[in-house]
Short mmCIF file of C-alpha atoms in Angstrom, two decimals:
data_model
loop_
_atom_site.label_atom_id
_atom_site.label_comp_id
_atom_site.label_asym_id
_atom_site.label_seq_id
_atom_site.Cartn_x
_atom_site.Cartn_y
_atom_site.Cartn_z
CA ASP N 6 14.67 9.80 10.02
CA THR N 7 15.64 7.25 7.39
CA GLY N 8 12.20 6.36 6.16
CA VAL N 9 10.55 7.14 2.75
CA SER N 10 9.91 10.87 2.39
CA GLN N 11 7.53 12.59 -0.12
CA ASP N 12 7.24 16.10 -1.23
CA PRO N 13 4.97 18.03 -1.21
CA ARG N 14 2.53 16.72 1.29
CA HIS N 15 -0.34 18.44 -0.18
CA LYS N 16 -0.89 19.89 -3.56
CA ILE N 17 -3.96 22.01 -4.75
CA THR N 18 -4.01 22.62 -8.47
CA LYS N 19 -6.45 23.78 -11.13
CA ARG N 20 -7.64 21.41 -13.73
CA GLY N 21 -5.34 21.40 -16.78
CA GLN N 22 -2.20 22.33 -14.85
CA ASN N 23 0.90 20.15 -14.55
CA VAL N 24 2.07 18.86 -11.18
CA THR N 25 5.20 16.94 -10.13
CA PHE N 26 5.78 14.98 -6.92
CA ARG N 27 8.98 13.77 -5.49
CA CYS N 28 9.84 10.59 -3.53
CA ASP N 29 12.98 9.80 -1.67
CA PRO N 30 13.18 6.09 -0.79
CA ILE N 31 15.05 4.41 2.05
CA SER N 32 18.59 4.85 1.10
CA GLU N 33 19.65 1.08 0.58
CA HIS N 34 16.36 0.19 -1.26
CA ASN N 35 16.78 -0.31 -4.98
CA ARG N 36 13.05 -0.77 -5.70
CA LEU N 37 10.68 2.08 -5.72
CA TYR N 38 6.89 1.94 -6.24
CA TRP N 39 4.15 4.39 -6.94
CA TYR N 40 0.62 3.85 -5.74
CA ARG N 41 -2.54 5.91 -5.87
CA GLN N 42 -5.17 5.83 -3.10
CA THR N 43 -8.66 7.26 -3.38
CA LEU N 44 -10.86 7.84 -0.50
CA GLY N 45 -12.12 4.63 1.17
CA GLN N 46 -10.03 2.35 -1.05
CA GLY N 47 -6.74 0.53 -0.79
CA PRO N 48 -3.62 1.71 -2.63
CA GLU N 49 -3.54 0.75 -6.38
CA PHE N 50 -0.24 0.04 -8.00
CA LEU N 51 0.83 2.49 -10.70
CA THR N 52 4.44 1.78 -11.44
CA TYR N 53 7.74 0.60 -10.08
CA PHE N 54 11.47 0.99 -10.61
CA GLN N 55 14.47 -1.17 -10.01
CA ASN N 56 17.36 1.25 -9.70
CA GLU N 57 16.81 3.61 -12.60
CA ALA N 58 14.79 1.20 -14.80
CA GLN N 59 10.99 1.46 -14.94
CA LEU N 60 10.05 -2.21 -15.00
CA GLU N 61 6.27 -2.10 -14.90
CA LYS N 62 3.47 0.34 -15.50
CA SER N 63 -0.13 -0.23 -14.64
CA ARG N 64 -2.86 0.46 -17.24
CA LEU N 65 -4.13 2.99 -14.62
CA LEU N 66 -1.15 5.09 -15.67
CA SER N 67 -2.35 7.02 -18.64
CA ASP N 68 -0.10 8.84 -21.01
CA ARG N 69 -0.59 12.06 -18.98
CA PHE N 70 1.49 10.38 -16.14
CA SER N 71 5.13 9.96 -16.27
CA ALA N 72 7.57 8.74 -13.67
CA GLU N 73 11.40 8.89 -13.58
CA ARG N 74 14.14 7.67 -11.39
CA PRO N 75 17.19 9.18 -13.20
CA LYS N 76 19.98 8.11 -10.94
CA GLY N 77 18.41 5.26 -9.14
CA SER N 78 17.76 7.22 -5.94
CA PHE N 79 14.84 9.70 -5.76
CA SER N 80 11.89 9.46 -8.17
CA THR N 81 9.50 11.93 -9.56
CA LEU N 82 5.92 11.43 -10.73
CA GLU N 83 4.46 14.02 -13.11
CA ILE N 84 0.85 14.49 -14.05
CA GLN N 85 0.24 16.62 -17.14
CA ARG N 86 -3.10 18.38 -17.74
CA THR N 87 -4.57 17.33 -14.51
CA GLU N 88 -8.17 16.26 -14.35
CA GLN N 89 -10.55 16.21 -11.29
CA GLY N 90 -10.41 12.48 -11.36
CA ASP N 91 -6.67 12.63 -10.55
CA SER N 92 -7.60 13.88 -7.11
CA ALA N 93 -6.10 11.28 -4.78
CA MET N 94 -3.36 10.43 -2.37
CA TYR N 95 -0.22 9.45 -4.20
CA LEU N 96 1.99 7.14 -2.23
CA CYS N 97 5.55 6.04 -2.75
CA ALA N 98 7.01 2.95 -1.27
CA SER N 99 10.45 1.19 -1.46
CA SER N 100 11.88 -2.16 -0.86
CA LEU N 101 14.99 -4.30 -1.46
CA ALA N 102 15.00 -6.35 -4.67
CA THR N 103 15.95 -9.56 -2.98
CA GLY N 104 15.45 -11.21 0.39
CA ASN N 105 12.22 -10.07 2.16
CA TYR N 106 9.56 -8.37 0.26
CA GLU N 107 8.79 -5.71 2.75
CA GLN N 108 7.53 -2.49 1.18
CA TYR N 109 7.69 0.65 3.31
CA PHE N 110 5.50 3.58 2.43
CA GLY N 111 6.02 7.34 2.65
CA PRO N 112 3.36 9.67 4.07
CA GLY N 113 1.93 10.41 0.60
CA THR N 114 1.14 13.51 -1.38
CA ARG N 115 -2.47 14.48 -1.31
CA LEU N 116 -3.53 16.04 -4.65
CA THR N 117 -6.63 18.07 -5.01
CA VAL N 118 -7.66 19.15 -8.46
CA THR N 119 -10.28 21.91 -8.56
CA GLN S 7 -11.42 -7.87 -11.12
CA GLN S 8 -10.90 -7.86 -7.42
CA GLN S 9 -8.15 -10.31 -6.52
CA VAL S 10 -8.46 -10.01 -2.88
CA LYS S 11 -11.74 -9.53 -0.88
CA GLN S 12 -11.58 -8.03 2.61
CA SER S 13 -14.18 -8.06 5.39
CA PRO S 14 -15.73 -6.66 7.31
CA GLN S 15 -15.76 -3.04 5.91
CA SER S 16 -15.95 -1.70 9.37
CA LEU S 17 -15.59 -3.09 12.96
CA ILE S 18 -16.24 -1.85 16.38
CA VAL S 19 -14.50 -3.62 19.33
CA GLN S 20 -14.51 -2.94 22.99
CA LYS S 21 -11.10 -2.23 24.59
CA GLY S 22 -9.40 -5.47 25.56
CA GLY S 23 -11.37 -7.49 22.96
CA ILE S 24 -10.16 -9.36 19.95
CA SER S 25 -10.39 -7.75 16.51
CA ILE S 26 -10.61 -10.05 13.55
CA ILE S 27 -10.28 -9.00 9.94
CA ASN S 28 -10.48 -11.51 7.02
CA CYS S 29 -9.13 -11.57 3.46
CA ALA S 30 -9.80 -14.15 0.78
CA TYR S 31 -8.03 -14.59 -2.52
CA GLU S 32 -8.48 -16.60 -5.66
CA ASN S 33 -5.03 -16.71 -7.30
CA THR S 34 -2.85 -19.46 -6.01
CA ALA S 35 0.24 -17.74 -7.42
CA PHE S 36 0.35 -15.33 -4.53
CA ASP S 37 3.32 -15.86 -2.31
CA TYR S 38 3.35 -13.03 0.26
CA PHE S 39 0.60 -11.71 2.49
CA PRO S 40 1.21 -8.46 4.41
CA TRP S 41 -1.13 -6.41 6.55
CA TYR S 42 -0.83 -2.67 6.70
CA GLN S 43 -2.23 -0.17 9.29
CA GLN S 44 -3.17 3.26 8.12
CA PHE S 45 -4.07 6.28 10.23
CA PRO S 46 -5.87 9.22 8.61
CA GLY S 47 -3.63 11.48 6.50
CA LYS S 48 -0.70 9.00 6.76
CA GLY S 49 0.86 6.38 4.49
CA PRO S 50 0.20 2.77 5.26
CA ALA S 51 2.57 1.08 7.81
CA LEU S 52 3.63 -2.48 7.51
CA LEU S 53 2.24 -4.31 10.46
CA ILE S 54 2.88 -8.06 9.98
CA ALA S 55 3.37 -10.37 6.98
CA ILE S 56 3.30 -14.08 6.28
CA ARG S 57 4.40 -16.47 3.50
CA PRO S 58 2.30 -19.45 2.45
CA ASP S 59 4.66 -22.05 3.92
CA VAL S 60 3.56 -20.98 7.43
CA SER S 61 0.13 -21.29 8.90
CA GLU S 62 0.40 -18.68 11.71
CA LYS S 63 2.71 -15.73 12.61
CA LYS S 64 2.55 -13.81 15.79
CA GLU S 65 4.17 -10.49 16.63
CA GLY S 66 3.20 -9.08 19.93
CA ARG S 67 -0.56 -8.59 19.91
CA PHE S 68 -0.88 -9.19 16.17
CA THR S 69 -1.33 -12.63 14.61
CA ILE S 70 -1.83 -13.64 10.95
CA SER S 71 -3.62 -16.93 10.48
CA PHE S 72 -3.19 -18.36 6.94
CA ASN S 73 -5.26 -21.20 5.43
CA LYS S 74 -3.78 -22.15 2.16
CA SER S 75 -6.52 -24.58 1.14
CA ALA S 76 -9.23 -22.17 1.78
CA LYS S 77 -7.19 -19.26 0.29
CA GLN S 78 -7.94 -17.14 3.30
CA PHE S 79 -5.87 -15.22 5.76
CA SER S 80 -6.86 -13.17 8.72
CA LEU S 81 -5.49 -10.64 11.13
CA HIS S 82 -6.20 -11.06 14.79
CA ILE S 83 -5.54 -8.17 17.17
CA MET S 84 -5.49 -9.32 20.76
CA ASP S 85 -6.17 -6.98 23.64
CA SER S 86 -7.44 -4.27 21.33
CA GLN S 87 -6.60 -0.73 22.39
CA PRO S 88 -8.06 2.65 21.35
CA GLY S 89 -4.77 3.43 19.70
CA ASP S 90 -5.42 0.51 17.34
CA SER S 91 -8.30 2.48 15.81
CA ALA S 92 -7.16 2.80 12.18
CA THR S 93 -7.85 1.40 8.79
CA TYR S 94 -6.30 -2.00 8.07
CA PHE S 95 -5.51 -3.26 4.60
CA CYS S 96 -4.59 -6.82 3.56
CA ALA S 97 -2.49 -7.24 0.51
CA VAL S 98 -1.10 -9.96 -1.70
CA ARG S 99 1.95 -10.34 -3.85
CA ILE S 100 2.05 -12.47 -7.02
CA THR S 101 4.91 -14.74 -7.58
CA GLY S 102 7.28 -13.18 -10.15
CA GLY S 103 5.15 -10.09 -10.20
CA GLY S 104 7.90 -7.70 -9.42
CA ASN S 105 6.85 -7.31 -5.72
CA LYS S 106 3.96 -5.04 -6.52
CA LEU S 107 1.10 -5.39 -3.99
CA THR S 108 -2.64 -5.72 -4.65
CA PHE S 109 -4.53 -4.39 -1.69
CA GLY S 110 -7.98 -5.17 -0.17
CA THR S 111 -10.57 -2.45 0.19
CA GLY S 112 -9.75 -1.90 3.90
CA THR S 113 -11.40 -2.36 7.25
CA GLN S 114 -12.08 0.65 9.48
CA LEU S 115 -11.48 -0.55 13.04
CA LYS S 116 -12.77 1.53 16.11
CA VAL S 117 -11.79 0.35 19.53
CA GLU S 118 -14.15 1.74 22.14
CA LEU S 119 -13.35 2.33 25.85
#
């Protein structure tokens, strides 16, 4: 399967703990995006990378959130000192930087903060 | 500030019928309009997309109609099937906005036998 993959698929953590999620994009895609989706809502943009450069961050991305894409391939999203309001589905998507704009999403990581 | 308004919130259609979902936007700087389909517990899957220089695009049973002057676009699902039961999201991309997408609030479609 050459689609976008995410790990883990589910994460339950206690409030105050740190969590890290991983995304592996489609191999030839140089853009990678993180979105957050809460129940009953559409995905909301968090941040995106072109290769290893983080080009934009949403104001939704508080200072407890950090994302990296060190070698321009996989990416990690870390949430420090988790809060109950962080409970959501975290989605990763990837696309080419030129040509068509099609973004392909992974299956998401469901985070539950207790 | 909601940049794209999607309706209806939910929709029930009989098998074989036509499902129609609408989205309206305000910003004329949008240049790409995709529709995504999402099943419970899964990530959104790209269904079909259109650019503003085209008024209609058809792929199989799925058609996007785009009305630039009214700032509206809609998804039509012909011959709706129970397997089409899912949540559908419209999205918009702003020109020069790094390809990030802004999504509508979703329409939960149920196709009944």
